[in-house]
CSV table of C-alpha atoms and ligand atoms in Angstrom, one decimal:
chain,number,residue,atom,x,y,z
R,1,MET,CA,17.9,-92.0,-108.0
R,2,SER,CA,16.3,-93.1,-104.9
R,3,SER,CA,16.7,-91.0,-101.8
R,4,LEU,CA,17.2,-94.3,-99.8
R,5,ILE,CA,20.9,-94.4,-100.8
R,6,GLY,CA,22.4,-91.5,-98.8
R,7,ASN,CA,25.5,-89.6,-99.8
R,8,ASP,CA,28.3,-91.4,-101.6
R,9,GLY,CA,30.4,-93.3,-99.0
R,10,ILE,CA,28.8,-91.7,-96.2
R,11,LEU,CA,26.3,-93.5,-94.1
R,12,PRO,CA,23.1,-91.4,-93.5
R,13,GLU,CA,23.2,-93.3,-89.9
R,14,PRO,CA,25.9,-94.8,-88.2
R,15,ILE,CA,26.6,-98.4,-88.6
R,16,GLY,CA,24.7,-100.4,-86.1
R,17,ALA,CA,22.2,-97.6,-85.5
R,18,VAL,CA,18.8,-98.6,-84.4
R,19,GLY,CA,16.4,-97.1,-87.0
R,20,MET,CA,18.3,-97.5,-90.3
R,21,SER,CA,15.1,-98.0,-92.4
R,22,GLY,CA,14.3,-101.2,-94.4
R,23,GLY,CA,14.2,-99.3,-97.6
R,24,THR,CA,17.5,-97.7,-97.0
R,25,ARG,CA,19.2,-101.1,-95.7
R,26,PHE,CA,18.0,-103.0,-98.8
R,27,VAL,CA,18.9,-100.2,-101.5
R,28,ARG,CA,22.3,-99.6,-99.9
R,29,ALA,CA,23.1,-103.5,-99.6
R,30,CYS,CA,22.2,-103.6,-103.5
R,31,LEU,CA,25.0,-101.0,-104.1
R,32,LYS,CA,27.4,-102.8,-101.9
R,33,ARG,CA,27.6,-100.2,-99.4
R,34,PRO,CA,27.9,-100.7,-95.7
R,35,VAL,CA,24.7,-101.5,-93.6
R,36,ASP,CA,23.8,-102.3,-90.1
R,37,ARG,CA,22.8,-105.8,-90.9
R,38,PRO,CA,22.0,-107.9,-94.1
R,39,PRO,CA,18.6,-106.9,-95.4
R,40,VAL,CA,16.2,-109.9,-96.0
R,41,TRP,CA,13.3,-110.7,-98.1
R,42,PHE,CA,12.0,-113.9,-99.9
R,43,LEU,CA,11.4,-114.8,-103.5
R,44,ARG,CA,7.5,-115.6,-103.8
R,45,GLN,CA,7.1,-114.1,-100.5
R,46,ALA,CA,3.4,-113.6,-101.5
R,47,GLY,CA,1.8,-116.8,-102.6
R,48,ARG,CA,-0.2,-119.8,-102.0
R,49,TYR,CA,1.6,-120.8,-98.8
R,50,MET,CA,0.1,-117.8,-97.2
R,51,ALA,CA,-3.5,-118.2,-96.0
R,52,GLU,CA,-4.3,-114.4,-96.8
R,53,TYR,CA,-3.4,-114.9,-100.4
R,54,ARG,CA,-5.5,-118.2,-100.6
R,55,GLU,CA,-8.3,-116.2,-99.3
R,56,VAL,CA,-8.0,-113.5,-102.1
R,57,ARG,CA,-7.4,-116.3,-104.8
R,58,LYS,CA,-10.8,-117.8,-103.8
R,59,HIS,CA,-12.5,-114.7,-105.3
R,60,HIS,CA,-9.9,-113.6,-107.9
R,61,THR,CA,-8.0,-115.6,-110.6
R,62,LEU,CA,-4.1,-114.7,-110.7
R,63,VAL,CA,-4.5,-112.3,-113.5
R,64,GLU,CA,-7.4,-110.6,-112.0
R,65,ILE,CA,-5.2,-109.8,-108.9
R,66,CYS,CA,-2.4,-108.7,-111.0
R,67,LYS,CA,-4.6,-106.3,-113.1
R,68,ARG,CA,-6.4,-104.7,-110.0
R,69,PRO,CA,-4.0,-102.4,-108.3
R,70,GLU,CA,-5.9,-102.2,-105.2
R,71,ILE,CA,-5.8,-105.9,-104.8
R,72,ALA,CA,-2.2,-106.6,-105.8
R,73,ALA,CA,-1.1,-103.8,-103.5
R,74,GLU,CA,-3.0,-105.4,-100.5
R,75,VAL,CA,-1.2,-108.9,-101.4
R,76,THR,CA,2.0,-107.5,-101.6
R,77,ILE,CA,1.7,-105.3,-98.4
R,78,THR,CA,0.0,-108.0,-96.3
R,79,ALA,CA,3.0,-110.6,-97.1
R,80,ALA,CA,5.7,-108.1,-96.4
R,81,GLU,CA,4.2,-106.9,-93.1
R,82,LYS,CA,3.4,-110.4,-92.0
R,83,LEU,CA,6.9,-111.6,-92.4
R,84,GLY,CA,8.8,-108.5,-91.2
R,85,VAL,CA,11.0,-108.1,-94.2
R,86,ASP,CA,13.0,-105.3,-95.4
R,87,ALA,CA,11.7,-105.3,-99.0
R,88,ALA,CA,8.3,-105.9,-100.8
R,89,ILE,CA,8.3,-107.4,-104.4
R,90,ILE,CA,5.1,-106.2,-106.4
R,91,PHE,CA,2.7,-108.9,-106.7
R,92,ALA,CA,2.5,-109.6,-110.7
R,93,ASP,CA,3.9,-112.3,-113.0
R,94,LEU,CA,6.5,-112.8,-115.4
R,95,LEU,CA,4.2,-113.3,-118.3
R,96,LEU,CA,2.1,-110.4,-118.1
R,97,PRO,CA,4.0,-108.4,-121.0
R,98,LEU,CA,3.1,-111.2,-123.2
R,99,GLU,CA,-0.4,-109.9,-123.6
R,100,PRO,CA,0.3,-106.6,-125.2
R,101,MET,CA,2.8,-108.2,-127.5
R,102,GLY,CA,0.0,-110.0,-128.9
R,103,LEU,CA,0.2,-113.5,-127.3
R,104,ASP,CA,-2.6,-114.6,-124.9
R,105,PHE,CA,-1.9,-116.9,-122.1
R,106,GLU,CA,-3.6,-118.5,-119.0
R,107,PHE,CA,-2.6,-120.1,-115.8
R,108,VAL,CA,-4.0,-123.7,-115.8
R,109,ALA,CA,-4.4,-125.3,-112.4
R,110,GLY,CA,-1.7,-127.7,-111.6
R,111,GLU,CA,-0.1,-127.1,-114.9
R,112,GLY,CA,1.3,-123.6,-114.7
R,113,PRO,CA,1.2,-121.1,-117.5
R,114,MET,CA,0.0,-122.0,-121.1
R,115,VAL,CA,0.6,-119.7,-124.0
R,116,HIS,CA,-2.1,-120.2,-126.5
R,117,HIS,CA,-0.2,-119.8,-129.8
R,118,PRO,CA,3.3,-120.5,-129.2
R,119,LEU,CA,5.9,-118.7,-131.4
R,120,ARG,CA,7.2,-121.2,-133.9
R,121,THR,CA,7.6,-119.1,-137.1
R,122,VAL,CA,9.6,-116.0,-138.3
R,123,GLU,CA,6.2,-114.5,-139.4
R,124,GLN,CA,4.7,-114.9,-135.9
R,125,ILE,CA,7.7,-113.0,-134.5
R,126,ASP,CA,7.4,-110.3,-137.0
R,127,ARG,CA,3.9,-109.7,-135.9
R,128,LEU,CA,4.6,-109.1,-132.2
R,129,ARG,CA,3.7,-105.9,-131.1
R,130,THR,CA,6.1,-103.5,-129.2
R,131,ASP,CA,3.9,-100.2,-128.9
R,132,ARG,CA,1.4,-101.4,-126.3
R,133,ALA,CA,3.6,-101.5,-123.0
R,134,GLY,CA,1.4,-98.7,-121.7
R,135,GLU,CA,-1.4,-101.6,-121.3
R,136,LEU,CA,0.7,-102.8,-118.3
R,137,GLU,CA,0.3,-99.5,-116.3
R,138,TYR,CA,-1.8,-101.5,-113.7
R,139,VAL,CA,1.5,-102.9,-112.2
R,140,ALA,CA,2.9,-99.3,-111.8
R,141,LYS,CA,-0.4,-98.3,-110.3
R,142,ALA,CA,-0.1,-101.1,-107.7
R,143,ILE,CA,3.5,-100.1,-107.1
R,144,GLU,CA,2.6,-96.6,-106.4
R,145,LYS,CA,0.0,-97.7,-103.8
R,146,VAL,CA,2.7,-100.1,-102.0
R,147,ALA,CA,5.4,-97.4,-102.1
R,148,GLY,CA,2.9,-94.7,-100.8
R,149,HIS,CA,1.9,-97.2,-97.9
R,150,PHE,CA,5.5,-98.1,-96.8
R,151,GLY,CA,7.5,-94.9,-97.6
R,152,ASP,CA,11.1,-95.8,-96.9
R,153,GLN,CA,10.3,-98.4,-94.4
R,154,MET,CA,10.5,-101.1,-97.1
R,155,GLY,CA,12.5,-101.4,-100.3
R,156,MET,CA,10.0,-101.6,-103.2
R,157,ILE,CA,11.0,-104.2,-105.9
R,158,GLY,CA,9.7,-104.0,-109.4
R,159,PHE,CA,10.5,-106.8,-111.6
R,160,CYS,CA,10.5,-108.3,-115.2
R,161,GLY,CA,11.4,-111.5,-116.9
R,162,ALA,CA,14.9,-111.8,-118.8
R,163,PRO,CA,14.7,-111.9,-122.6
R,164,PHE,CA,15.8,-115.7,-122.6
R,165,THR,CA,13.3,-116.8,-119.9
R,166,LEU,CA,10.3,-114.8,-121.6
R,167,ALA,CA,11.4,-116.1,-124.9
R,168,SER,CA,11.2,-119.7,-123.6
R,169,TYR,CA,7.7,-119.2,-122.5
R,170,MET,CA,6.7,-117.7,-125.7
R,171,ILE,CA,8.2,-120.4,-127.9
R,172,GLU,CA,7.6,-123.6,-125.8
R,173,GLY,CA,4.0,-122.3,-124.7
R,174,GLY,CA,4.7,-123.1,-121.1
R,175,SER,CA,7.2,-124.8,-118.6
R,176,SER,CA,9.6,-127.1,-120.4
R,177,ARG,CA,12.2,-129.7,-119.6
R,178,ASN,CA,14.6,-129.5,-122.6
R,179,TYR,CA,13.7,-126.4,-124.3
R,180,ILE,CA,13.9,-128.0,-127.6
R,181,PHE,CA,11.8,-125.5,-129.6
R,182,THR,CA,13.6,-122.5,-128.1
R,183,LYS,CA,17.0,-123.8,-128.8
R,184,GLN,CA,16.1,-124.8,-132.2
R,185,MET,CA,14.9,-121.4,-132.8
R,186,MET,CA,18.1,-119.9,-131.4
R,187,TYR,CA,20.3,-122.3,-133.6
R,188,SER,CA,18.2,-122.2,-136.8
R,189,GLU,CA,16.7,-119.0,-137.0
R,190,PRO,CA,19.4,-116.6,-135.3
R,191,ALA,CA,18.0,-113.5,-137.1
R,192,ALA,CA,14.4,-114.2,-135.8
R,193,TRP,CA,15.8,-115.1,-132.3
R,194,GLN,CA,17.6,-111.8,-132.2
R,195,LYS,CA,14.6,-109.9,-133.5
R,196,LEU,CA,12.5,-111.5,-130.7
R,197,LEU,CA,14.9,-110.7,-127.9
R,198,ASP,CA,15.1,-107.0,-129.3
R,199,LYS,CA,11.4,-106.8,-129.4
R,200,LEU,CA,11.3,-108.2,-125.8
R,201,VAL,CA,13.9,-105.6,-124.5
R,202,THR,CA,11.9,-102.7,-126.1
R,203,VAL,CA,8.8,-103.7,-124.2
R,204,LEU,CA,10.6,-104.5,-120.8
R,205,VAL,CA,12.4,-101.2,-120.9
R,206,ALA,CA,9.3,-99.3,-121.2
R,207,TYR,CA,7.5,-101.7,-118.6
R,208,CYS,CA,10.5,-101.0,-116.0
R,209,LYS,CA,10.3,-97.3,-116.6
R,210,GLN,CA,6.6,-97.2,-115.7
R,211,GLN,CA,7.6,-99.2,-112.4
R,212,VAL,CA,10.4,-96.9,-111.5
R,213,ASP,CA,8.5,-93.9,-112.1
R,214,ALA,CA,5.8,-95.3,-109.9
R,215,GLY,CA,8.3,-95.7,-107.0
R,216,ALA,CA,10.2,-99.0,-107.5
R,217,ASP,CA,13.8,-98.6,-105.8
R,218,VAL,CA,15.3,-101.7,-107.3
R,219,ILE,CA,14.4,-103.9,-110.5
R,220,GLN,CA,14.9,-107.6,-110.2
R,221,ILE,CA,15.2,-109.3,-113.7
R,222,PHE,CA,14.1,-113.0,-113.5
R,223,ASP,CA,16.2,-115.3,-115.8
R,224,SER,CA,14.8,-118.2,-114.0
R,225,TRP,CA,15.5,-120.8,-116.7
R,226,VAL,CA,18.8,-119.5,-118.1
R,227,GLY,CA,20.6,-122.6,-116.3
R,228,SER,CA,19.4,-124.7,-119.1
R,229,LEU,CA,22.0,-123.0,-121.5
R,230,SER,CA,25.6,-124.0,-121.8
R,231,VAL,CA,28.0,-120.9,-121.1
R,232,GLU,CA,28.9,-120.8,-124.9
R,233,ASP,CA,25.2,-120.5,-125.9
R,234,TYR,CA,24.7,-118.1,-122.9
R,235,ARG,CA,27.5,-116.0,-124.3
R,236,ASP,CA,26.4,-116.2,-128.1
R,237,TYR,CA,22.7,-115.9,-127.9
R,238,CYS,CA,21.8,-114.2,-124.6
R,239,LEU,CA,24.6,-112.2,-122.9
R,240,PRO,CA,24.5,-109.1,-125.1
R,241,VAL,CA,20.9,-108.6,-125.1
R,242,THR,CA,20.4,-109.1,-121.4
R,243,THR,CA,23.6,-106.8,-121.0
R,244,ARG,CA,21.6,-104.3,-122.9
R,245,LEU,CA,18.5,-104.5,-120.7
R,246,VAL,CA,20.5,-104.3,-117.5
R,247,ARG,CA,22.1,-101.3,-118.7
R,248,ALA,CA,18.9,-99.6,-119.9
R,249,VAL,CA,17.2,-100.2,-116.4
R,250,GLN,CA,20.2,-98.8,-114.6
R,251,GLU,CA,20.1,-95.9,-116.5
R,252,LEU,CA,16.6,-95.3,-115.2
R,253,GLY,CA,18.3,-94.7,-112.0
R,254,VAL,CA,17.9,-97.9,-109.8
R,255,PRO,CA,20.2,-100.9,-109.0
R,256,VAL,CA,19.3,-104.2,-110.8
R,257,ILE,CA,19.3,-107.7,-109.4
R,258,TYR,CA,19.9,-110.3,-111.9
R,259,PHE,CA,18.5,-113.7,-110.8
R,260,GLY,CA,18.6,-117.4,-112.3
R,261,VAL,CA,18.6,-121.0,-111.2
R,262,ASP,CA,21.2,-123.6,-111.8
R,263,THR,CA,23.7,-120.9,-112.8
R,264,ALA,CA,26.9,-122.1,-111.0
R,265,SER,CA,28.7,-122.4,-114.4
R,266,LEU,CA,27.2,-119.3,-115.8
R,267,LEU,CA,28.0,-116.8,-112.9
R,268,PRO,CA,31.1,-115.0,-114.4
R,269,ALA,CA,29.2,-114.3,-117.5
R,270,MET,CA,26.2,-113.3,-115.7
R,271,ARG,CA,28.5,-110.7,-113.8
R,272,GLU,CA,29.4,-109.3,-117.4
R,273,THR,CA,25.9,-107.8,-117.7
R,274,GLY,CA,27.0,-105.2,-115.1
R,275,ALA,CA,24.1,-106.0,-112.9
R,276,ASP,CA,24.5,-104.6,-109.4
R,277,VAL,CA,23.3,-107.8,-107.7
R,278,VAL,CA,23.5,-111.2,-108.8
R,279,GLY,CA,20.9,-113.6,-107.3
R,280,LEU,CA,22.3,-117.1,-106.4
R,281,ASP,CA,20.6,-120.4,-106.1
R,282,TRP,CA,21.2,-122.7,-103.2
R,283,ARG,CA,23.1,-125.4,-105.3
R,284,THR,CA,26.2,-123.1,-105.1
R,285,PRO,CA,27.6,-122.3,-101.5
R,286,LEU,CA,27.2,-118.6,-101.2
R,287,ASP,CA,31.1,-117.8,-100.8
R,288,GLU,CA,31.9,-120.0,-103.8
R,289,GLY,CA,29.2,-118.0,-105.9
R,290,TRP,CA,30.3,-114.7,-104.7
R,291,LYS,CA,34.0,-115.7,-105.3
R,292,SER,CA,33.3,-116.8,-109.0
R,293,LEU,CA,31.7,-113.2,-109.5
R,294,GLY,CA,35.2,-111.7,-108.1
R,295,TYR,CA,33.3,-110.3,-105.2
R,296,SER,CA,32.7,-107.5,-107.7
R,297,CYS,CA,28.9,-107.1,-107.3
R,298,ALA,CA,26.4,-107.6,-104.5
R,299,VAL,CA,24.8,-111.1,-104.0
R,300,GLN,CA,21.4,-112.2,-103.0
R,301,GLY,CA,20.7,-115.6,-101.6
R,302,ASN,CA,20.7,-118.3,-101.1
R,303,LEU,CA,19.0,-120.8,-98.5
R,304,ASP,CA,17.3,-123.9,-100.2
R,305,PRO,CA,13.6,-123.0,-100.0
R,306,ILE,CA,12.9,-126.5,-99.0
R,307,THR,CA,15.0,-126.0,-95.7
R,308,LEU,CA,11.9,-124.1,-94.7
R,309,PHE,CA,10.1,-127.4,-94.0
R,310,ALA,CA,13.1,-128.6,-91.7
R,311,PRO,CA,12.9,-128.6,-87.8
R,312,GLU,CA,14.0,-125.3,-86.5
R,313,PRO,CA,17.5,-126.3,-85.4
R,314,ILE,CA,18.5,-127.5,-88.7
R,315,LEU,CA,17.0,-124.3,-90.3
R,316,GLU,CA,19.1,-122.2,-87.7
R,317,THR,CA,22.2,-124.1,-88.7
R,318,ARG,CA,21.6,-123.5,-92.5
R,319,VAL,CA,20.6,-119.7,-91.9
R,320,LYS,CA,24.0,-119.3,-89.9
R,321,GLN,CA,25.7,-121.2,-92.8
R,322,VAL,CA,24.5,-118.4,-95.2
R,323,LEU,CA,25.5,-115.7,-93.0
R,324,ALA,CA,28.7,-117.3,-92.1
R,325,GLN,CA,29.5,-117.6,-95.9
R,326,ALA,CA,28.7,-113.9,-96.5
R,327,ALA,CA,31.0,-113.3,-93.6
R,328,GLY,CA,29.8,-109.8,-93.1
R,329,ARG,CA,30.9,-108.5,-96.4
R,330,ALA,CA,29.2,-105.4,-97.8
R,331,GLY,CA,26.6,-106.3,-100.2
R,332,HIS,CA,24.8,-109.4,-99.1
R,333,ILE,CA,20.9,-109.5,-99.2
R,334,PHE,CA,19.7,-112.5,-97.4
R,335,ASN,CA,17.0,-114.7,-99.4
R,336,LEU,CA,16.4,-118.1,-100.6
R,337,GLY,CA,17.9,-119.7,-103.6
R,338,HIS,CA,14.5,-119.9,-105.3
R,339,GLY,CA,10.9,-119.2,-104.6
R,340,ILE,CA,8.7,-120.3,-101.3
R,341,VAL,CA,6.7,-123.3,-102.4
R,342,PRO,CA,3.2,-124.0,-101.6
R,343,GLY,CA,2.7,-125.8,-98.2
R,344,THR,CA,5.6,-124.0,-96.6
R,345,PRO,CA,4.9,-123.2,-92.9
R,346,VAL,CA,4.6,-119.3,-92.6
R,347,GLU,CA,6.1,-119.5,-89.0
R,348,ASN,CA,9.3,-121.0,-90.4
R,349,VAL,CA,9.5,-118.0,-92.8
R,350,GLN,CA,8.9,-115.7,-90.1
R,351,ALA,CA,11.6,-117.5,-87.9
R,352,VAL,CA,14.1,-117.1,-90.6
R,353,VAL,CA,13.6,-113.3,-90.5
R,354,LYS,CA,14.2,-113.0,-86.8
R,355,MET,CA,17.0,-115.4,-87.1
R,356,VAL,CA,18.8,-113.1,-89.7
R,357,LYS,CA,18.0,-110.3,-87.4
R,358,ALA,CA,19.3,-112.1,-84.4
R,359,PHE,CA,22.4,-113.7,-85.8
R,360,SER,CA,23.9,-111.3,-88.3
R,361,PRO,CA,25.8,-109.4,-85.7
R,362,LEU,CA,27.6,-112.8,-84.9
R,363,TYR,CA,29.2,-112.6,-88.5
R,364,ALA,CA,29.2,-108.7,-89.0
R,365,GLN,CA,32.4,-107.3,-90.4
R,366,LYS,CA,34.7,-110.3,-90.1
R,367,LEU,CA,36.2,-109.5,-93.4
R,368,PRO,CA,37.2,-106.3,-95.0
R,369,VAL,CA,35.1,-105.3,-98.1
R,370,VAL,CA,37.0,-107.1,-100.9
R,371,GLY,CA,36.9,-105.7,-104.7
R,372,GLY,CA,35.8,-102.2,-103.7
R,373,GLY,CA,32.4,-100.7,-102.8
R,374,GLU,CA,31.5,-99.4,-106.1
R,375,ILE,CA,30.1,-100.8,-109.2
R,376,PRO,CA,31.8,-99.4,-112.4
R,377,ARG,CA,29.0,-98.7,-114.9
R,378,GLY,CA,29.0,-97.9,-118.8
A,401,CP3,O1,5.7,-112.4,-103.9
A,401,CP3,C1,6.0,-113.0,-105.1
A,401,CP3,O2,7.2,-113.0,-105.5
A,401,CP3,C2,4.8,-113.2,-105.9
A,401,CP3,C3,4.8,-112.4,-107.2
A,401,CP3,C4,5.2,-113.3,-108.4
A,401,CP3,C5,4.5,-114.1,-108.9
A,401,CP3,N1,5.0,-114.7,-110.2
A,401,CP3,C6,2.9,-114.5,-108.5
A,401,CP3,C7,2.6,-115.8,-109.0
A,401,CP3,C8,6.5,-113.2,-109.0
A,401,CP3,C9,7.7,-112.4,-108.7
A,401,CP3,C10,6.3,-114.3,-110.0
A,401,CP3,C11,7.4,-114.3,-111.0
A,401,CP3,C12,7.4,-115.5,-111.8
A,401,CP3,N2,6.3,-116.0,-112.6
A,401,CP3,C13,8.6,-116.3,-112.3
A,401,CP3,C14,9.9,-115.9,-111.9
A,401,CP3,C15,10.2,-116.3,-110.5
A,401,CP3,C16,10.6,-117.6,-110.3
A,401,CP3,O3,9.9,-118.5,-109.6
A,401,CP3,O4,11.7,-118.1,-111.1
A,401,CP3,C17,8.2,-117.3,-113.3
A,401,CP3,C18,9.1,-118.4,-113.9
A,401,CP3,C19,6.7,-117.2,-113.3
A,401,CP3,C20,5.8,-118.0,-114.4
A,401,CP3,C21,4.9,-118.7,-113.5
A,401,CP3,N3,3.6,-118.1,-112.9
A,401,CP3,C22,4.7,-120.0,-113.1
A,401,CP3,C23,5.7,-121.1,-113.7
A,401,CP3,C24,3.6,-120.2,-112.4
A,401,CP3,C25,3.2,-121.6,-112.0
A,401,CP3,C26,3.7,-121.9,-110.8
A,401,CP3,C27,3.0,-122.9,-109.9
A,401,CP3,O5,3.5,-123.3,-109.0
A,401,CP3,O6,1.8,-123.2,-110.3
A,401,CP3,C28,3.1,-119.0,-112.1
A,401,CP3,C29,1.8,-118.8,-111.3
A,401,CP3,C30,2.0,-117.8,-110.1
A,401,CP3,N4,2.7,-116.5,-110.3
A,401,CP3,C31,1.7,-118.1,-108.6
A,401,CP3,C32,1.9,-116.8,-108.1
A,401,CP3,C33,1.6,-116.5,-106.6
A,401,CP3,C34,0.9,-119.1,-108.2
A,401,CP3,C35,-0.4,-119.5,-108.9
A,401,CP3,C36,-1.8,-119.0,-108.4
A,401,CP3,O7,-1.9,-118.2,-107.4
A,401,CP3,O8,-2.8,-119.4,-108.9
């Protein structure tokens, strides 16, 4: 387990001390332990909105950047330093594990990811490989470089896709509106569906282990498109296997952040995965979302990413509202409700970091910790 956490229940530094490192602050908040102020980082904090990234993209494709650890590390470090955040998420992509499983894909400009031979038959699922996760070591190598650069000054986040969201890309062949092929497979071929999710979990656990061994302090599991499911379908077709993935990653010795979009109705079921942190999208007010999780885990979020286009006074009001809803409870990680979009003014993202640092004392410790500070495991 990370050395950033400190002894159980005893802060390594007094609350409010100048100098709690970003890494310590971030990992402790994931575990719902008291911190001097909420840590802050952003989904998609390295990306096309940032001039430095666009410059690197002029010379390399997205996949090239991911596969060259020195470039992926540089992109990760530049973004985190430029923003002054408490955590860095490794520059990689959700779809990378598809390749060693035997599915080729590419990113088509303006259209997003495209899988060349989407999974539509049981035979295709049978042929998927689970023994080549070692080919993804380039991500771990990049993590090693970033973790070595920052030490405990910055939390190091590794990540992977959740089984449902990855399966949806494999079956649809790309982004989707209605997930017809995915749900058809789920309903009509339940054994094949289960086999696909099991194979994904095998690969993802190996992939996360590489990332943790390389220095990831926390793993975020992106279930970006899980909000397309009804609660019943989520429970029947996804919850058990997602729970298995969450527990297996926790057994590697790191906290897990579980994130999805459009999840208001799914939150109580998502909590049952046992994830240490649940990421909230911006459509649910943070306090309502946390309440529907029983305040029993940490939460991450949840400013609307498009607020970053608003004039400063409005941005300030919205940042204060998120902080007010968190109300100084232990276990809030300030973030957006989904990723930063291209065209976002960088200075507004930097301004939010400054606001979180400046305003969080106004809301600090207004409420006692509700629901206890420890997350039961097992
Ligand atoms: O700092 C960071 O967070 C960047 C690292 C990162 C990328 N992808 C790089 C990327 C992360 C964490 C991801 C995860 C990812 N990839 C998700 C989950 C996050 C979410 O937004 O819910 C998903 C769904 C994907 C799949 C994916 N990758 C899509 C749908 C797209 C196209 C989006 C678009 O706007 O074109 C990508 C491409 C991608 N991955 C880009 C980046 C910076 C932009 C394209 C580029 O640079 O050419």
